[in-house]
JSON list of C-alpha atoms in Angstrom, two decimals:
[
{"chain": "A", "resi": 105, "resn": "UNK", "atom": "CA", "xyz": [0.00, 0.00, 0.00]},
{"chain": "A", "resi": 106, "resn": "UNK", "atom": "CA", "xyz": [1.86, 3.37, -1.01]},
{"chain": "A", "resi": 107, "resn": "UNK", "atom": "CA", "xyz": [0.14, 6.24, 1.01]},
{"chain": "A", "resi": 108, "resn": "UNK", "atom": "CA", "xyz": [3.22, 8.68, -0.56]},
{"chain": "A", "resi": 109, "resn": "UNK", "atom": "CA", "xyz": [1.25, 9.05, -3.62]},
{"chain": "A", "resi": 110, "resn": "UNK", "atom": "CA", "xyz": [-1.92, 9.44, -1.90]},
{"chain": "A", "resi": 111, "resn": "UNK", "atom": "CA", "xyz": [-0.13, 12.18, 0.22]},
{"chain": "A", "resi": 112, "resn": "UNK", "atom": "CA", "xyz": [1.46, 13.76, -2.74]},
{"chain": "A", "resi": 113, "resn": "UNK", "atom": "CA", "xyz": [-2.50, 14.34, -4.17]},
{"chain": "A", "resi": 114, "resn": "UNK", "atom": "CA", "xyz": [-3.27, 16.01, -1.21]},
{"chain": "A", "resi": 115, "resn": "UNK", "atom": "CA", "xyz": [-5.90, 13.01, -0.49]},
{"chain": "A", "resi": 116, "resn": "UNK", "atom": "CA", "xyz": [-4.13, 12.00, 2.49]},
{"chain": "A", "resi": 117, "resn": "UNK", "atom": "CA", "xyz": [-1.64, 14.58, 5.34]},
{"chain": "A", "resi": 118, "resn": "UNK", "atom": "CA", "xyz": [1.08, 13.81, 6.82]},
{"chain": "A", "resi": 119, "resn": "UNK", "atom": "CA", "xyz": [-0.32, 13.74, 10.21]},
{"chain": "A", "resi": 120, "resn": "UNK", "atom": "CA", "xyz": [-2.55, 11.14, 9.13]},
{"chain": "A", "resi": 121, "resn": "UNK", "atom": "CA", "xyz": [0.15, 9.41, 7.45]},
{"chain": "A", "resi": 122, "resn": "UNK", "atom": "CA", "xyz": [2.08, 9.52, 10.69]},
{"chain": "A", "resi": 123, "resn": "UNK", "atom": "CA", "xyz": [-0.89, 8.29, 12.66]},
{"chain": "A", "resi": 124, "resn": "UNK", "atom": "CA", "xyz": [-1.56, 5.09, 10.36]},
{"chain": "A", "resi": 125, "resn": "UNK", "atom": "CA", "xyz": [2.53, 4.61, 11.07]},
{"chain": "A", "resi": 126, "resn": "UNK", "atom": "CA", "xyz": [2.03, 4.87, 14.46]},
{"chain": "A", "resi": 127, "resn": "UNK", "atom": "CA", "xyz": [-0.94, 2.68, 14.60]},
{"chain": "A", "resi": 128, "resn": "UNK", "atom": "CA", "xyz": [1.06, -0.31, 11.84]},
{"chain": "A", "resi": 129, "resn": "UNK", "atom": "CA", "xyz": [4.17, -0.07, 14.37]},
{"chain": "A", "resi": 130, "resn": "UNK", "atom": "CA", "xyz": [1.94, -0.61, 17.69]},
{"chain": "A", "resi": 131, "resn": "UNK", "atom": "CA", "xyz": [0.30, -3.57, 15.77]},
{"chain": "A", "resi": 132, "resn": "UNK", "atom": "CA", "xyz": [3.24, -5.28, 14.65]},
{"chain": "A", "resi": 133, "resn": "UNK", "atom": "CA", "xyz": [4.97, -4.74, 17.77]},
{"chain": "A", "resi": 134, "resn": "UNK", "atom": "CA", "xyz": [2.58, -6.21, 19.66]},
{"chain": "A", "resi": 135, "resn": "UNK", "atom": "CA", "xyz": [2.22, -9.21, 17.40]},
{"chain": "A", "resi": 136, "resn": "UNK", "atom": "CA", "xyz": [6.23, -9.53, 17.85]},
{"chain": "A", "resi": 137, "resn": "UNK", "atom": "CA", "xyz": [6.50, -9.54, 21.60]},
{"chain": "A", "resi": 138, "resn": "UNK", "atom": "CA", "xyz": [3.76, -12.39, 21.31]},
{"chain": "A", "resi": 139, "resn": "UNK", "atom": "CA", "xyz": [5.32, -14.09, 19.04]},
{"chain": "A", "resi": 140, "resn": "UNK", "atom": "CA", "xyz": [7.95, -14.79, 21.24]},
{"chain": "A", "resi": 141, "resn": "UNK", "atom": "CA", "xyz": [6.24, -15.69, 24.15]},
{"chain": "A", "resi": 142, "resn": "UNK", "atom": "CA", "xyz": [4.40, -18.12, 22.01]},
{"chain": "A", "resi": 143, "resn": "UNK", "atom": "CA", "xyz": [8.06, -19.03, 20.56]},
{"chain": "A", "resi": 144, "resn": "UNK", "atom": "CA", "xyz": [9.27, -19.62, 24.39]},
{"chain": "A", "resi": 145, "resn": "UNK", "atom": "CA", "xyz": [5.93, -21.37, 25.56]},
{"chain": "A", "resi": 146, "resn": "UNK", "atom": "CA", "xyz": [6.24, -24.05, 22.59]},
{"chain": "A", "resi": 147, "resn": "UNK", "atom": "CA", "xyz": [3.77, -22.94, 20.76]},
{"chain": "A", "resi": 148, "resn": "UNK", "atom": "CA", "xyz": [5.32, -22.72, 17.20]},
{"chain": "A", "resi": 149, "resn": "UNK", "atom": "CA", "xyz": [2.35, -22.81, 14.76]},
{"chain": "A", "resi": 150, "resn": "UNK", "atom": "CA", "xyz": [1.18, -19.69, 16.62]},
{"chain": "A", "resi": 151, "resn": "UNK", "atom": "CA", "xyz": [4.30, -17.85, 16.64]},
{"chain": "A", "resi": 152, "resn": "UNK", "atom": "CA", "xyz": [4.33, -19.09, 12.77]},
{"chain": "A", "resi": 153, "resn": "UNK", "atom": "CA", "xyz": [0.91, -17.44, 12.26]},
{"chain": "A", "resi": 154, "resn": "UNK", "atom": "CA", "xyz": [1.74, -14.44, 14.16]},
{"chain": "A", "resi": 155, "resn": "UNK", "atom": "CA", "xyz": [5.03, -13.77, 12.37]},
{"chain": "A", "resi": 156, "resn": "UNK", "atom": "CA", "xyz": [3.55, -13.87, 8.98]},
{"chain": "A", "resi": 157, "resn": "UNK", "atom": "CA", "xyz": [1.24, -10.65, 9.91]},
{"chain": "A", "resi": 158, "resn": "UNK", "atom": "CA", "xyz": [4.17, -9.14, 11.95]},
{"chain": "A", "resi": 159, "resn": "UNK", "atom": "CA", "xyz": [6.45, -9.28, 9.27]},
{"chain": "A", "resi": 160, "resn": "UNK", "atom": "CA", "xyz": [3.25, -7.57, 6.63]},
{"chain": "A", "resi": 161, "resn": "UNK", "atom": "CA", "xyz": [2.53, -4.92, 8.41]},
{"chain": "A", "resi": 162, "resn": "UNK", "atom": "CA", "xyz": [6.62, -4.13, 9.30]},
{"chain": "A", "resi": 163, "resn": "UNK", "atom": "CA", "xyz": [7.16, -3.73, 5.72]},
{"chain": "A", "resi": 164, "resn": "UNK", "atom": "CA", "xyz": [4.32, -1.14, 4.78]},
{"chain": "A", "resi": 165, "resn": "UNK", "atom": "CA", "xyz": [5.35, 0.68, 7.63]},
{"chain": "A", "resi": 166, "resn": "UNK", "atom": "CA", "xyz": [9.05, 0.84, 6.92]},
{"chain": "A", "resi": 167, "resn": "UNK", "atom": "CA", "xyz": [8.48, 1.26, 3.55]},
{"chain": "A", "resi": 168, "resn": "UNK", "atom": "CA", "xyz": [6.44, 4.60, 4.10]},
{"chain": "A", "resi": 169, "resn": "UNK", "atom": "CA", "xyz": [8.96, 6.09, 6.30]},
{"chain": "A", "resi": 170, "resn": "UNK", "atom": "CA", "xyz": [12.05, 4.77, 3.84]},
{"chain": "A", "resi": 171, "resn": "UNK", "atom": "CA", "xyz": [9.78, 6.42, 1.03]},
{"chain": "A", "resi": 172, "resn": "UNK", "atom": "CA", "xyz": [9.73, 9.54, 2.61]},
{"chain": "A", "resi": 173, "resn": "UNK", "atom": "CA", "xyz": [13.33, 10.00, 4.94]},
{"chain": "A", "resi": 174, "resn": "UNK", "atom": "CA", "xyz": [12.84, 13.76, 5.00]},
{"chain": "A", "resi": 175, "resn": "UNK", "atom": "CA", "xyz": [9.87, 13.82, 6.81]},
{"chain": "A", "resi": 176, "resn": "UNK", "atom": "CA", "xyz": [10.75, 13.63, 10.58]},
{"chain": "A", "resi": 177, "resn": "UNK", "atom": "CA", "xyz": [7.11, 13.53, 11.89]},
{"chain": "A", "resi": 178, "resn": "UNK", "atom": "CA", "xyz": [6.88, 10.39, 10.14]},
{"chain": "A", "resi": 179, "resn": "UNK", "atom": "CA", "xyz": [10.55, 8.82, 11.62]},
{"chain": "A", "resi": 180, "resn": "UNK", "atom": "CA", "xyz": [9.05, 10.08, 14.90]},
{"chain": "A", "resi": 181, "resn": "UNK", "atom": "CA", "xyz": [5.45, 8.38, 15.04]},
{"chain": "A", "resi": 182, "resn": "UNK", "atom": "CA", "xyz": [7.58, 5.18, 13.60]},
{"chain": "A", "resi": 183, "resn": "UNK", "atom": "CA", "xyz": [9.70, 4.95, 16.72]},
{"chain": "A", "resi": 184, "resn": "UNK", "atom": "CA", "xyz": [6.64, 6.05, 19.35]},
{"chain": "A", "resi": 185, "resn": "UNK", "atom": "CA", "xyz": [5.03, 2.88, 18.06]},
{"chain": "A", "resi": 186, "resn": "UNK", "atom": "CA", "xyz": [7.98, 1.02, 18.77]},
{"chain": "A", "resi": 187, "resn": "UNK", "atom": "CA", "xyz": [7.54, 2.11, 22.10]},
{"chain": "A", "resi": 188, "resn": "UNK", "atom": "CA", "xyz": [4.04, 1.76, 22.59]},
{"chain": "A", "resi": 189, "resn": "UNK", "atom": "CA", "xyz": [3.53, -1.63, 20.77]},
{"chain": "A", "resi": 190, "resn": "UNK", "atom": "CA", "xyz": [6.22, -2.66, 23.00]},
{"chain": "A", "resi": 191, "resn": "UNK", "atom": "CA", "xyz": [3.89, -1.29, 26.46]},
{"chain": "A", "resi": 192, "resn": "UNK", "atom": "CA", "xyz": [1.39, -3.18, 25.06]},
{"chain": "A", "resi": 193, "resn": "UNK", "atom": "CA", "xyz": [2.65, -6.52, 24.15]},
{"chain": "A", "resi": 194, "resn": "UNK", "atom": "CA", "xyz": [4.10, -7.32, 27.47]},
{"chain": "A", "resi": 195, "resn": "UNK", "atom": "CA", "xyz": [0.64, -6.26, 28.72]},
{"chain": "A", "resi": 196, "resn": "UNK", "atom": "CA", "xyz": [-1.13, -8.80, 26.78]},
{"chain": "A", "resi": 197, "resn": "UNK", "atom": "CA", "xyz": [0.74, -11.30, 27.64]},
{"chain": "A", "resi": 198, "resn": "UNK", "atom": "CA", "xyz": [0.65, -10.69, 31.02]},
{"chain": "A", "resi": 199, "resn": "UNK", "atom": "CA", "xyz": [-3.41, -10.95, 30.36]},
{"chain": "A", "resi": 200, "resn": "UNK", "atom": "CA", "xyz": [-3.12, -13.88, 28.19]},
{"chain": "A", "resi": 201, "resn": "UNK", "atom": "CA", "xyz": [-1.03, -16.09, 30.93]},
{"chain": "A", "resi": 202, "resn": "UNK", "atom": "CA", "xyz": [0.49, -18.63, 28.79]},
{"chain": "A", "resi": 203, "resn": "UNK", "atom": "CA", "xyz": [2.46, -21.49, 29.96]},
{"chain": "A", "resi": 204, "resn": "UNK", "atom": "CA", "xyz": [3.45, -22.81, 33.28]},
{"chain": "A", "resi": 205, "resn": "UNK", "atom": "CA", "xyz": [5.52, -21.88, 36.06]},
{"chain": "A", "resi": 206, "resn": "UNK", "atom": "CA", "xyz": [7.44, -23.22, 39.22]},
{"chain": "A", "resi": 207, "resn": "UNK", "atom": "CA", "xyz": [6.13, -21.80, 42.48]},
{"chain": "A", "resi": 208, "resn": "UNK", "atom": "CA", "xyz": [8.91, -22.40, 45.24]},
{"chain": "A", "resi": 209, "resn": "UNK", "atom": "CA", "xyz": [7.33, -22.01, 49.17]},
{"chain": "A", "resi": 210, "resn": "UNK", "atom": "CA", "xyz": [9.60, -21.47, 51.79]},
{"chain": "A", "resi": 211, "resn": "UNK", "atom": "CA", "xyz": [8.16, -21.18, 55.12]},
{"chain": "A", "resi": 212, "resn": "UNK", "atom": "CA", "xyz": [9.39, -22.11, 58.77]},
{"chain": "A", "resi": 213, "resn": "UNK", "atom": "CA", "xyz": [5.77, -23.27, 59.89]},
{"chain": "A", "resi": 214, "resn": "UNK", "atom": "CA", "xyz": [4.13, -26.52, 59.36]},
{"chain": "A", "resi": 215, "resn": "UNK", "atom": "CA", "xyz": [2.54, -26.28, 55.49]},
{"chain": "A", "resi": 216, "resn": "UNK", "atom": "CA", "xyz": [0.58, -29.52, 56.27]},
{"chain": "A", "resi": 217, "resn": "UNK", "atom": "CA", "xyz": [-3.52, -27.27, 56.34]},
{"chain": "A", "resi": 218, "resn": "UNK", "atom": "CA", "xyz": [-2.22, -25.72, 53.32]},
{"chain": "A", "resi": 219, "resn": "UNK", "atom": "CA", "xyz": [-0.75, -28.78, 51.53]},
{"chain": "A", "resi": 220, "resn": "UNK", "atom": "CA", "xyz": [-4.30, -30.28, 52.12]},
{"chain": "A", "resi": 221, "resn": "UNK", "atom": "CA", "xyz": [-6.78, -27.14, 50.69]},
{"chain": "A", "resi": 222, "resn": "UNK", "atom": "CA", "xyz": [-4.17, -27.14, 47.86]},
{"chain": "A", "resi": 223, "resn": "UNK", "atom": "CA", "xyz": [-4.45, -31.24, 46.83]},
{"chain": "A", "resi": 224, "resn": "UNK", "atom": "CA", "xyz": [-8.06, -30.93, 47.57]},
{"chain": "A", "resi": 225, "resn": "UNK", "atom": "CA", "xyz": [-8.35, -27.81, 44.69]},
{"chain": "A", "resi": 226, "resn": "UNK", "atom": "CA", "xyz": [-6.30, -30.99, 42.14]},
{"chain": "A", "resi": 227, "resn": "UNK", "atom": "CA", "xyz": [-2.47, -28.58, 42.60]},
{"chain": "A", "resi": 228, "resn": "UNK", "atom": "CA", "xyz": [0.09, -31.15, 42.58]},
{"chain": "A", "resi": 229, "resn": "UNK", "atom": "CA", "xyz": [2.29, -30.30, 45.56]},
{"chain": "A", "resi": 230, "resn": "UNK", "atom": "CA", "xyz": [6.00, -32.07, 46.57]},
{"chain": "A", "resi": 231, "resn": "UNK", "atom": "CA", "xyz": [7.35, -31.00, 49.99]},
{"chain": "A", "resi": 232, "resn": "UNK", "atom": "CA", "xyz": [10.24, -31.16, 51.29]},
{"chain": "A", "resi": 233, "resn": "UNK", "atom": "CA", "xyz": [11.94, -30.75, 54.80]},
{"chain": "A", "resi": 234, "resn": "UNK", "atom": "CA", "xyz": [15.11, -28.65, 54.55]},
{"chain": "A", "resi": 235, "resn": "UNK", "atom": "CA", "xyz": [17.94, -26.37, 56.55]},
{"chain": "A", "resi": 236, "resn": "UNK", "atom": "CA", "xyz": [17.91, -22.50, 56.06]},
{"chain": "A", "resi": 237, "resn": "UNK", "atom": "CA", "xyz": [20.06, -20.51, 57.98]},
{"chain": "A", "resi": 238, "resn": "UNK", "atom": "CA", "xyz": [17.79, -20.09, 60.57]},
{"chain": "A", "resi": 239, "resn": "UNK", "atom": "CA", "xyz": [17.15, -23.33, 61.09]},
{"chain": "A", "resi": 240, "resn": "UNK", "atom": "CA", "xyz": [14.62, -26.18, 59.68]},
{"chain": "A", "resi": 241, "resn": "UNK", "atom": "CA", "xyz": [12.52, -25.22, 57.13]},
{"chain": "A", "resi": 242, "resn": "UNK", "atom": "CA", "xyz": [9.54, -26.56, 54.81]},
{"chain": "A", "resi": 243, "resn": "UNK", "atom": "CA", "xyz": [10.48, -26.08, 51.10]},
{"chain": "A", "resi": 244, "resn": "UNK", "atom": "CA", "xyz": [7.41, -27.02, 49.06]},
{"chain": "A", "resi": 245, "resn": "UNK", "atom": "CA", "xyz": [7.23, -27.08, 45.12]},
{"chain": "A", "resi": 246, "resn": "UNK", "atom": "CA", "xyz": [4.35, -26.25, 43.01]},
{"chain": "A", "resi": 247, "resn": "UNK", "atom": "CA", "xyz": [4.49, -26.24, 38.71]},
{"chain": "A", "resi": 248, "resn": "UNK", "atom": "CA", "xyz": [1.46, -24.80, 37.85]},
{"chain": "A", "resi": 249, "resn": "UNK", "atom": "CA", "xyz": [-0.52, -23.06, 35.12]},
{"chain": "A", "resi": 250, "resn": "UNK", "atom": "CA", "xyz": [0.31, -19.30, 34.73]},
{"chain": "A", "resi": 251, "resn": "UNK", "atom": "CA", "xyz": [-3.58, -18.62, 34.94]},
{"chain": "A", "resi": 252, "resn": "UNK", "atom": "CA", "xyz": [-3.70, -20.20, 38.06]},
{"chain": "A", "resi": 253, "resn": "UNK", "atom": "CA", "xyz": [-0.77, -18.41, 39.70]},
{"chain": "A", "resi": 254, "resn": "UNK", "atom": "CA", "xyz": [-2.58, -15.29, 41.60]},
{"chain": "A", "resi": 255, "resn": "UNK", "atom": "CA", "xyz": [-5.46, -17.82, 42.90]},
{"chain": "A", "resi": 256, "resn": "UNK", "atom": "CA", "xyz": [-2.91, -20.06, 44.30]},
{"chain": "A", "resi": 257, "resn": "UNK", "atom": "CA", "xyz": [-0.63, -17.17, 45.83]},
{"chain": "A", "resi": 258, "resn": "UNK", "atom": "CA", "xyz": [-3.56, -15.86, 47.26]},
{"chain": "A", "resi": 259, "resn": "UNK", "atom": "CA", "xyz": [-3.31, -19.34, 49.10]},
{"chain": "A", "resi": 260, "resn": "UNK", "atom": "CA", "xyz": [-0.40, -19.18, 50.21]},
{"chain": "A", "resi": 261, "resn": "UNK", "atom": "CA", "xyz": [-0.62, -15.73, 51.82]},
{"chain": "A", "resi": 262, "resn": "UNK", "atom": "CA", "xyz": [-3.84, -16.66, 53.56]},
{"chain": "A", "resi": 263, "resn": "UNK", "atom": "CA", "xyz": [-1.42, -19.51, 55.16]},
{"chain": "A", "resi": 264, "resn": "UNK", "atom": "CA", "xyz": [1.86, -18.33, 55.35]},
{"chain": "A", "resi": 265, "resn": "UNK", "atom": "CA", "xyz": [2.32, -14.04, 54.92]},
{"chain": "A", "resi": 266, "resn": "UNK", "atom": "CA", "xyz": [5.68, -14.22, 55.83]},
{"chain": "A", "resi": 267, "resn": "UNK", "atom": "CA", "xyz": [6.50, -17.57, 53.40]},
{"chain": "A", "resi": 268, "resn": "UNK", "atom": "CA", "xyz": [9.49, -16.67, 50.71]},
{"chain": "A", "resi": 269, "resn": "UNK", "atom": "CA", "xyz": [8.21, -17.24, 47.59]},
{"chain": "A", "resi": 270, "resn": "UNK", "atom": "CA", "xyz": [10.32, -17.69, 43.94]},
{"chain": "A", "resi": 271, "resn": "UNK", "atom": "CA", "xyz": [8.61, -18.03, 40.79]},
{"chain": "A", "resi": 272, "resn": "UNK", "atom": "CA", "xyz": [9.82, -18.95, 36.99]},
{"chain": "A", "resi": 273, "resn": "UNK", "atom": "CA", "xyz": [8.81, -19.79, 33.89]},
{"chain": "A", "resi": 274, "resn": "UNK", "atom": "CA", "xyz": [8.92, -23.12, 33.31]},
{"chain": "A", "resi": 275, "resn": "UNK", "atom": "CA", "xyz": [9.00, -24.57, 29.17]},
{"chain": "A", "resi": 276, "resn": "UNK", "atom": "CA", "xyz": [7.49, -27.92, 29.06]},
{"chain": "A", "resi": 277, "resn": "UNK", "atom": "CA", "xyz": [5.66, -29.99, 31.40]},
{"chain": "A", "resi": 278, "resn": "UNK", "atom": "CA", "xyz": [5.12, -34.07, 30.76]},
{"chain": "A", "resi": 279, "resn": "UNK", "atom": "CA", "xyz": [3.35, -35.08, 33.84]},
{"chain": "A", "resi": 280, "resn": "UNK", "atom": "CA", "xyz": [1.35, -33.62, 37.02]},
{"chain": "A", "resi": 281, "resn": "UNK", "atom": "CA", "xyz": [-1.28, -32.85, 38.57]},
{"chain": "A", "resi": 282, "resn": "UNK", "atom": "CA", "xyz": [-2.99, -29.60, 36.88]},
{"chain": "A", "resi": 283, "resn": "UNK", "atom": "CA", "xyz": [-6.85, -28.38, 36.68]},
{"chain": "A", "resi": 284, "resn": "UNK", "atom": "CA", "xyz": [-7.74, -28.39, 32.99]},
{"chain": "A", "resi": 285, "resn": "UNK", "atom": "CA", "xyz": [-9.92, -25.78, 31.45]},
{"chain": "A", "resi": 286, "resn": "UNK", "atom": "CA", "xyz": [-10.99, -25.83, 27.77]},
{"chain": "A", "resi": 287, "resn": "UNK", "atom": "CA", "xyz": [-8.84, -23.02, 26.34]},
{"chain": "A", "resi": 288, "resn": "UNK", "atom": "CA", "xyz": [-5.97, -25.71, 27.90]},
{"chain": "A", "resi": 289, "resn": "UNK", "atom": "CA", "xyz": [-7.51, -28.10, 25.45]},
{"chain": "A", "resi": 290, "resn": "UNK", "atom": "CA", "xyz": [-7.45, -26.08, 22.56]},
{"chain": "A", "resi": 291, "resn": "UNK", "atom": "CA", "xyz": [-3.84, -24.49, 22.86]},
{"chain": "A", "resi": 292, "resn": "UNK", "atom": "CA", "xyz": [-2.61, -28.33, 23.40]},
{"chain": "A", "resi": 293, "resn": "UNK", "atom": "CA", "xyz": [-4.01, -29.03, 19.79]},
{"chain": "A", "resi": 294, "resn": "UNK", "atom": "CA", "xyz": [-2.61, -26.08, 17.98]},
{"chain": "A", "resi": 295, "resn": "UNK", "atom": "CA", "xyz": [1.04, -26.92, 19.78]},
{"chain": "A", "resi": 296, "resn": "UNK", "atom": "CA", "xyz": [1.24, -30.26, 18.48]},
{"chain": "A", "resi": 297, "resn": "UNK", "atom": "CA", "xyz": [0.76, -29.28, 14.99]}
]
């Protein structure tokens, strides 16, 4: 699409030329920081998909600002949609809440009432009794579903406020015990194509 000959007929101004710009760089952005959470989640026909349109709208973009170099406005509204497509990608995903993660407990009190609510909810939990350098400590391990994550620290804090807690992303997971929704179901099928 070559909006430089619809700006040199006057159909089209270089504010809204700069705006359309703006709005291509925030898309494709967007579609780029998701791409590689999808890319680091496993989920390669997705991150396929997404490039694809990334990649399209990166080129009509570029190729308007290339097209017209002197035009600083345009350079300008190319680089605040950098910016702002990169704000909000990292705020979808943080919406979206992909993948799984590793929830490490420490806490110096007994975990056992917690342990219990948390197996009776279907979390798989391991515990295990430990040394920290204040002494004995209960170190309990929890790889669960990003969604899930706020629910189950939640948990915790009802249980154990003072508990240290670690969390990280975790790639792949073979076996467990998880609660299954059906948007689970669905992004299983599109990463094994």
């Amino acid at each position: 699409m070559d909006f430089t000959a619809l700006m040199e007929q006057n159909l089209i101004g270089i504010p809204l030329m700069a705006y359309l710009i703006f709005l291509a760089r925030i898309c494709d952005v967007s579609l780029g920081t998701m791409r590689i959470v999808f890319i680091s989640r496993g989920y390669r026909s997705a991150a396929a998909i997404l490039g694809f349109f990334e990649v399209s709208i990166w080129i009509v973009a570029v190729g308007q600002v290339i097209r017209n170099v002197n035009t600083p406005i345009l350079m300008l509204a190319y680089a605040g949609g950098y910016a702002a497509g990169s704000y909000l990608g990292i705020l979808i995903e943080s919406k979206m809440r992909l993948g799984n993660v590793i929830l490490r407990i420490i806490t110096k009190t007994d975990a056992s009432q917690m342990i219990e609510f948390l197996h009776s909810h279907h979390y798989g939990v391991t515990k295990v009794t430990a040394e920290g350098t204040e002494g004995r400590v209960h170190l309990i391990f929890m790889v669960l579903r990003r969604k899930y994550l706020s629910s189950v620290l939640d948990i915790v804090k009802e249980y154990h406020p003072r508990a240290f807690l670690s969390i990280e992303d975790v790639r792949e997971v073979q076996e467990g015990n998880f609660p299954v929704s059906k948007m689970d179901r669905i992004l299983k099928m599109v990463q094994r194509k």
